[in-house]
PDB file of C-alpha atoms in Angstrom:
ATOM      1  CA  MET G1262      -8.446  11.801  48.134  1.00  0.00           C
ATOM      2  CA  LYS G1263      -7.814  15.517  48.105  1.00  0.00           C
ATOM      3  CA  PHE G1264      -4.822  16.829  46.233  1.00  0.00           C
ATOM      4  CA  PHE G1265      -5.125  20.350  47.581  1.00  0.00           C
ATOM      5  CA  GLN G1266      -5.487  20.429  51.339  1.00  0.00           C
ATOM      6  CA  LYS G1267      -4.352  23.914  52.309  1.00  0.00           C
ATOM      7  CA  GLU G1268      -5.853  27.311  51.553  1.00  0.00           C
ATOM      8  CA  ALA G1269      -2.910  28.202  49.267  1.00  0.00           C
ATOM      9  CA  ASP G1270      -3.550  25.011  47.375  1.00  0.00           C
ATOM     10  CA  SER G1271      -7.183  26.026  46.970  1.00  0.00           C
ATOM     11  CA  ALA G1272      -6.069  29.295  45.354  1.00  0.00           C
ATOM     12  CA  ILE G1273      -3.840  27.357  42.952  1.00  0.00           C
ATOM     13  CA  ARG G1274      -6.723  25.073  42.074  1.00  0.00           C
ATOM     14  CA  THR G1275      -9.013  28.041  41.445  1.00  0.00           C
ATOM     15  CA  GLY G1276      -6.381  29.710  39.252  1.00  0.00           C
ATOM     16  CA  ALA G1277      -5.837  26.519  37.278  1.00  0.00           C
ATOM     17  CA  MET G1278      -9.577  26.132  36.712  1.00  0.00           C
ATOM     18  CA  VAL G1279      -9.846  29.763  35.526  1.00  0.00           C
ATOM     19  CA  LEU G1280      -6.950  29.311  33.096  1.00  0.00           C
ATOM     20  CA  GLY G1281      -8.396  26.016  31.868  1.00  0.00           C
ATOM     21  CA  GLY G1282     -11.784  27.641  31.323  1.00  0.00           C
ATOM     22  CA  LEU G1283     -10.193  30.530  29.440  1.00  0.00           C
ATOM     23  CA  GLY G1284      -8.264  28.085  27.231  1.00  0.00           C
ATOM     24  CA  LEU G1285     -11.381  26.047  26.527  1.00  0.00           C
ATOM     25  CA  GLY G1286     -13.363  29.185  25.734  1.00  0.00           C
ATOM     26  CA  ALA G1287     -10.669  30.421  23.355  1.00  0.00           C
ATOM     27  CA  ALA G1288     -10.551  27.047  21.597  1.00  0.00           C
ATOM     28  CA  LEU G1289     -14.352  27.013  21.218  1.00  0.00           C
ATOM     29  CA  MET G1290     -14.334  30.573  19.859  1.00  0.00           C
ATOM     30  CA  TYR G1291     -11.622  29.595  17.392  1.00  0.00           C
ATOM     31  CA  VAL G1292     -13.544  26.570  16.105  1.00  0.00           C
ATOM     32  CA  LEU G1293     -17.099  27.975  16.319  1.00  0.00           C
ATOM     33  CA  ASP G1294     -16.283  31.355  14.749  1.00  0.00           C
ATOM     34  CA  PRO G1295     -19.153  32.196  12.322  1.00  0.00           C
ATOM     35  CA  GLU G1296     -16.804  33.556   9.630  1.00  0.00           C
ATOM     36  CA  ARG G1297     -13.842  31.188   9.637  1.00  0.00           C
ATOM     37  CA  GLY G1298     -14.982  28.353  11.911  1.00  0.00           C
ATOM     38  CA  LYS G1299     -16.172  26.105   9.089  1.00  0.00           C
ATOM     39  CA  ARG G1300     -12.755  26.278   7.395  1.00  0.00           C
ATOM     40  CA  ARG G1301     -10.948  25.683  10.692  1.00  0.00           C
ATOM     41  CA  ARG G1302     -13.104  22.653  11.511  1.00  0.00           C
ATOM     42  CA  ALA G1303     -12.425  21.254   8.024  1.00  0.00           C
ATOM     43  CA  LEU G1304      -8.673  21.738   8.559  1.00  0.00           C
ATOM     44  CA  VAL G1305      -8.809  19.927  11.903  1.00  0.00           C
ATOM     45  CA  ARG G1306     -10.845  17.113  10.331  1.00  0.00           C
ATOM     46  CA  ASP G1307      -8.435  16.794   7.387  1.00  0.00           C
ATOM     47  CA  LYS G1308      -5.346  16.832   9.580  1.00  0.00           C
ATOM     48  CA  THR G1309      -6.862  14.197  11.858  1.00  0.00           C
ATOM     49  CA  ALA G1310      -7.769  12.004   8.875  1.00  0.00           C
ATOM     50  CA  ARG G1311      -4.242  12.384   7.451  1.00  0.00           C
ATOM     51  CA  ALA G1312      -2.636  11.484  10.779  1.00  0.00           C
ATOM     52  CA  ALA G1313      -4.868   8.402  11.063  1.00  0.00           C
ATOM     53  CA  HIS G1314      -4.031   7.403   7.477  1.00  0.00           C
ATOM     54  CA  LYS G1315      -0.273   7.791   8.047  1.00  0.00           C
ATOM     55  CA  ALA G1316      -0.497   5.821  11.297  1.00  0.00           C
ATOM     56  CA  ARG G1317      -2.340   3.031   9.473  1.00  0.00           C
ATOM     57  CA  GLU G1318       0.325   3.032   6.700  1.00  0.00           C
ATOM     58  CA  ARG G1319       3.142   2.825   9.268  1.00  0.00           C
ATOM     59  CA  LEU G1320       1.407  -0.019  11.075  1.00  0.00           C
ATOM     60  CA  ASP G1321       0.851  -1.892   7.788  1.00  0.00           C
ATOM     61  CA  ALA G1322       4.507  -1.433   6.793  1.00  0.00           C
ATOM     62  CA  ARG G1323       5.755  -2.643  10.164  1.00  0.00           C
ATOM     63  CA  SER G1324       3.476  -5.672  10.123  1.00  0.00           C
ATOM     64  CA  ARG G1325       4.622  -6.544   6.555  1.00  0.00           C
ATOM     65  CA  ASP G1326       8.249  -6.155   7.641  1.00  0.00           C
ATOM     66  CA  LEU G1327       7.727  -8.396  10.660  1.00  0.00           C
ATOM     67  CA  ARG G1328       5.884 -10.990   8.565  1.00  0.00           C
ATOM     68  CA  ASN G1329       8.674 -11.003   5.946  1.00  0.00           C
ATOM     69  CA  ARG G1330      11.375 -11.283   8.598  1.00  0.00           C
ATOM     70  CA  ALA G1331       9.547 -14.226  10.175  1.00  0.00           C
ATOM     71  CA  ARG G1332       9.265 -15.939   6.787  1.00  0.00           C
ATOM     72  CA  GLY G1333      12.959 -15.341   6.149  1.00  0.00           C
ATOM     73  CA  ALA G1334      13.939 -16.724   9.550  1.00  0.00           C
ATOM     74  CA  ALA G1335      11.746 -19.784   8.986  1.00  0.00           C
ATOM     75  CA  ALA G1336      13.274 -20.351   5.538  1.00  0.00           C
ATOM     76  CA  GLU G1337      16.775 -19.989   6.993  1.00  0.00           C
ATOM     77  CA  VAL G1338      16.053 -22.551   9.715  1.00  0.00           C
ATOM     78  CA  LYS G1339      14.476 -24.879   7.180  1.00  0.00           C
ATOM     79  CA  SER G1340      17.476 -24.608   4.851  1.00  0.00           C
ATOM     80  CA  ARG G1341      19.911 -25.362   7.672  1.00  0.00           C
ATOM     81  CA  VAL G1342      17.915 -28.372   8.881  1.00  0.00           C
ATOM     82  CA  ARG G1343      17.507 -30.142   5.554  1.00  0.00           C
ATOM     83  CA  ARG G1344      20.228 -30.529   3.000  1.00  0.00           C
ATOM     84  CA  GLU G1345      19.193 -29.244  -0.378  1.00  0.00           C
ATOM     85  CA  ASP G1346      20.552 -30.749  -3.563  1.00  0.00           C
ATOM     86  CA  VAL G1347      21.959 -27.684  -5.323  1.00  0.00           C
ATOM     87  CA  PRO G1348      24.017 -27.940  -8.503  1.00  0.00           C
ATOM     88  CA  ASP G1349      27.653 -26.873  -8.246  1.00  0.00           C
ATOM     89  CA  SER G1350      27.031 -24.102 -10.787  1.00  0.00           C
ATOM     90  CA  VAL G1351      24.460 -22.507  -8.457  1.00  0.00           C
ATOM     91  CA  LEU G1352      26.847 -22.782  -5.511  1.00  0.00           C
ATOM     92  CA  GLU G1353      29.559 -21.178  -7.644  1.00  0.00           C
ATOM     93  CA  GLU G1354      27.299 -18.198  -8.367  1.00  0.00           C
ATOM     94  CA  ARG G1355      26.460 -17.864  -4.667  1.00  0.00           C
ATOM     95  CA  VAL G1356      30.179 -17.794  -3.863  1.00  0.00           C
ATOM     96  CA  ARG G1357      30.842 -15.204  -6.603  1.00  0.00           C
ATOM     97  CA  ALA G1358      28.079 -13.001  -5.205  1.00  0.00           C
ATOM     98  CA  GLU G1359      29.585 -13.192  -1.738  1.00  0.00           C
ATOM     99  CA  ILE G1360      33.089 -12.436  -3.037  1.00  0.00           C
ATOM    100  CA  GLY G1361      31.752  -9.262  -4.641  1.00  0.00           C
ATOM    101  CA  ARG G1362      30.685  -8.032  -1.212  1.00  0.00           C
ATOM    102  CA  VAL G1363      34.012  -8.755   0.473  1.00  0.00           C
ATOM    103  CA  VAL G1364      36.997  -7.912  -1.716  1.00  0.00           C
ATOM    104  CA  SER G1365      37.993  -4.788  -3.622  1.00  0.00           C
ATOM    105  CA  THR G1366      38.843  -6.690  -6.855  1.00  0.00           C
ATOM    106  CA  PRO G1367      36.384  -9.608  -7.125  1.00  0.00           C
ATOM    107  CA  GLY G1368      37.211 -10.182 -10.800  1.00  0.00           C
ATOM    108  CA  ALA G1369      40.759 -11.222  -9.899  1.00  0.00           C
ATOM    109  CA  ILE G1370      39.567 -14.278  -7.961  1.00  0.00           C
ATOM    110  CA  ASP G1371      38.745 -17.510  -9.760  1.00  0.00           C
ATOM    111  CA  VAL G1372      36.090 -19.739  -8.218  1.00  0.00           C
ATOM    112  CA  SER G1373      35.254 -23.338  -8.885  1.00  0.00           C
ATOM    113  CA  VAL G1374      32.909 -25.569  -6.929  1.00  0.00           C
ATOM    114  CA  ILE G1375      33.108 -29.339  -7.119  1.00  0.00           C
ATOM    115  CA  ALA G1376      31.127 -31.574  -4.766  1.00  0.00           C
ATOM    116  CA  ARG G1377      30.228 -28.703  -2.401  1.00  0.00           C
ATOM    117  CA  THR G1378      33.902 -27.678  -2.036  1.00  0.00           C
ATOM    118  CA  ALA G1379      34.768 -24.171  -3.193  1.00  0.00           C
ATOM    119  CA  THR G1380      38.251 -23.621  -4.577  1.00  0.00           C
ATOM    120  CA  LEU G1381      39.492 -20.026  -4.554  1.00  0.00           C
ATOM    121  CA  SER G1382      42.534 -18.994  -6.595  1.00  0.00           C
ATOM    122  CA  GLY G1383      44.040 -15.782  -7.870  1.00  0.00           C
ATOM    123  CA  PRO G1384      45.603 -12.695  -6.325  1.00  0.00           C
ATOM    124  CA  VAL G1385      44.106 -11.046  -3.241  1.00  0.00           C
ATOM    125  CA  LEU G1386      45.207  -8.471  -0.698  1.00  0.00           C
ATOM    126  CA  ALA G1387      46.370  -9.809   2.666  1.00  0.00           C
ATOM    127  CA  SER G1388      43.913  -7.564   4.500  1.00  0.00           C
ATOM    128  CA  GLU G1389      40.980  -9.259   2.725  1.00  0.00           C
ATOM    129  CA  VAL G1390      41.900 -12.970   2.921  1.00  0.00           C
ATOM    130  CA  ASP G1391      40.483 -13.900   6.329  1.00  0.00           C
ATOM    131  CA  GLU G1392      37.124 -12.242   5.772  1.00  0.00           C
ATOM    132  CA  LEU G1393      36.910 -13.665   2.247  1.00  0.00           C
ATOM    133  CA  VAL G1394      37.472 -17.265   3.327  1.00  0.00           C
ATOM    134  CA  ALA G1395      35.116 -16.891   6.298  1.00  0.00           C
ATOM    135  CA  ARG G1396      32.322 -15.456   4.159  1.00  0.00           C
ATOM    136  CA  VAL G1397      32.726 -18.147   1.474  1.00  0.00           C
ATOM    137  CA  ARG G1398      32.638 -20.812   4.200  1.00  0.00           C
ATOM    138  CA  GLY G1399      29.316 -19.300   5.337  1.00  0.00           C
ATOM    139  CA  VAL G1400      27.667 -19.589   1.908  1.00  0.00           C
ATOM    140  CA  ARG G1401      24.670 -21.891   2.115  1.00  0.00           C
ATOM    141  CA  GLY G1402      25.512 -25.255   0.528  1.00  0.00           C
ATOM    142  CA  ILE G1403      29.305 -24.919   0.740  1.00  0.00           C
ATOM    143  CA  GLU G1404      30.861 -27.559   2.991  1.00  0.00           C
ATOM    144  CA  ASP G1405      34.560 -26.803   2.551  1.00  0.00           C
ATOM    145  CA  VAL G1406      36.842 -24.089   1.127  1.00  0.00           C
ATOM    146  CA  GLU G1407      40.164 -24.797  -0.538  1.00  0.00           C
ATOM    147  CA  ASN G1408      42.368 -21.712  -0.364  1.00  0.00           C
ATOM    148  CA  ARG G1409      44.769 -21.407  -3.303  1.00  0.00           C
ATOM    149  CA  LEU G1410      44.906 -17.622  -3.174  1.00  0.00           C
ATOM    150  CA  ALA G1411      48.088 -15.695  -3.907  1.00  0.00           C
ATOM    151  CA  VAL G1412      48.320 -13.177  -1.064  1.00  0.00           C
ATOM    152  CA  TYR G1413      49.906  -9.745  -1.569  1.00  0.00           C
ATOM    153  CA  GLU G1414      50.432  -6.956   0.948  1.00  0.00           C
ATOM    154  CA  THR G1415      49.967  -4.151  -1.616  1.00  0.00           C
ATOM    155  CA  PRO G1416      48.429  -4.044  -5.088  1.00  0.00           C
ATOM    156  CA  GLU G1417      51.374  -2.177  -6.629  1.00  0.00           C
ATOM    157  CA  GLU G1418      53.098  -5.087  -8.422  1.00  0.00           C
ATOM    158  CA  VAL G1419      49.945  -7.038  -9.359  1.00  0.00           C
ATOM    159  CA  PRO G1420      47.926  -5.652 -12.283  1.00  0.00           C
ATOM    160  CA  ALA G1421      44.818  -7.684 -11.349  1.00  0.00           C
ATOM    161  CA  LEU G1422      44.692  -5.946  -7.959  1.00  0.00           C
ATOM    162  CA  GLN G1423      45.097  -2.425  -9.303  1.00  0.00           C
ATOM    163  CA  GLY G1424      42.141  -0.188  -9.940  1.00  0.00           C
ATOM    164  CA  GLY G1425      39.951  -1.992  -7.482  1.00  0.00           C
ATOM    165  CA  ARG G1426      36.915  -0.218  -6.168  1.00  0.00           C
ATOM    166  CA  ASN G1427      36.845   1.127  -2.665  1.00  0.00           C
ATOM    167  CA  ARG G1428      34.390  -0.803  -0.594  1.00  0.00           C
ATOM    168  CA  TRP G1429      31.777   1.472   0.981  1.00  0.00           C
ATOM    169  CA  SER G1430      29.756   0.769   4.042  1.00  0.00           C
ATOM    170  CA  PRO G1431      27.029   2.852   5.725  1.00  0.00           C
ATOM    171  CA  ALA G1432      29.070   2.931   8.940  1.00  0.00           C
ATOM    172  CA  GLU G1433      31.932   4.667   7.118  1.00  0.00           C
ATOM    173  CA  ALA G1434      29.536   7.246   5.654  1.00  0.00           C
ATOM    174  CA  GLU G1435      28.361   8.351   9.100  1.00  0.00           C
ATOM    175  CA  SER G1436      31.843   9.221  10.354  1.00  0.00           C
TER     176      SER G1436
END
């Protein structure tokens, strides 16, 4: 199949071949220069080796990440399928860890776990209650949540709610 079928197209093809030849000649002169060619070839070799090394590192990191994610997903499925016998003290620590991610004053909330039921008590802001209870309900091993929280609209009259940290999230940092 011919790409160039007209005489004008033939002129374009000839011009492209001339420019390509000039470019190839210039590249060969650059690399085969008797004075600086050896250094230039070494630079090209080193840059190529570095690019190959970085590509190999990226591929290794991505394959490790994928392998770890697959292991995590398998462990998650396994933990949901079979019931593990976890002591209440371990479940209590899991709940405390989750509370620290959800509320601005995690120290104000008391947690106790008895027979896989988490009991939450203490002062909390109204804006944090729903997410708190939902996240505690989602803790692995917890079957029920008993809500005995004292809910307040503002922290002004409750010393335990004052001085809480501002929760930071990456999404807020981008705006």
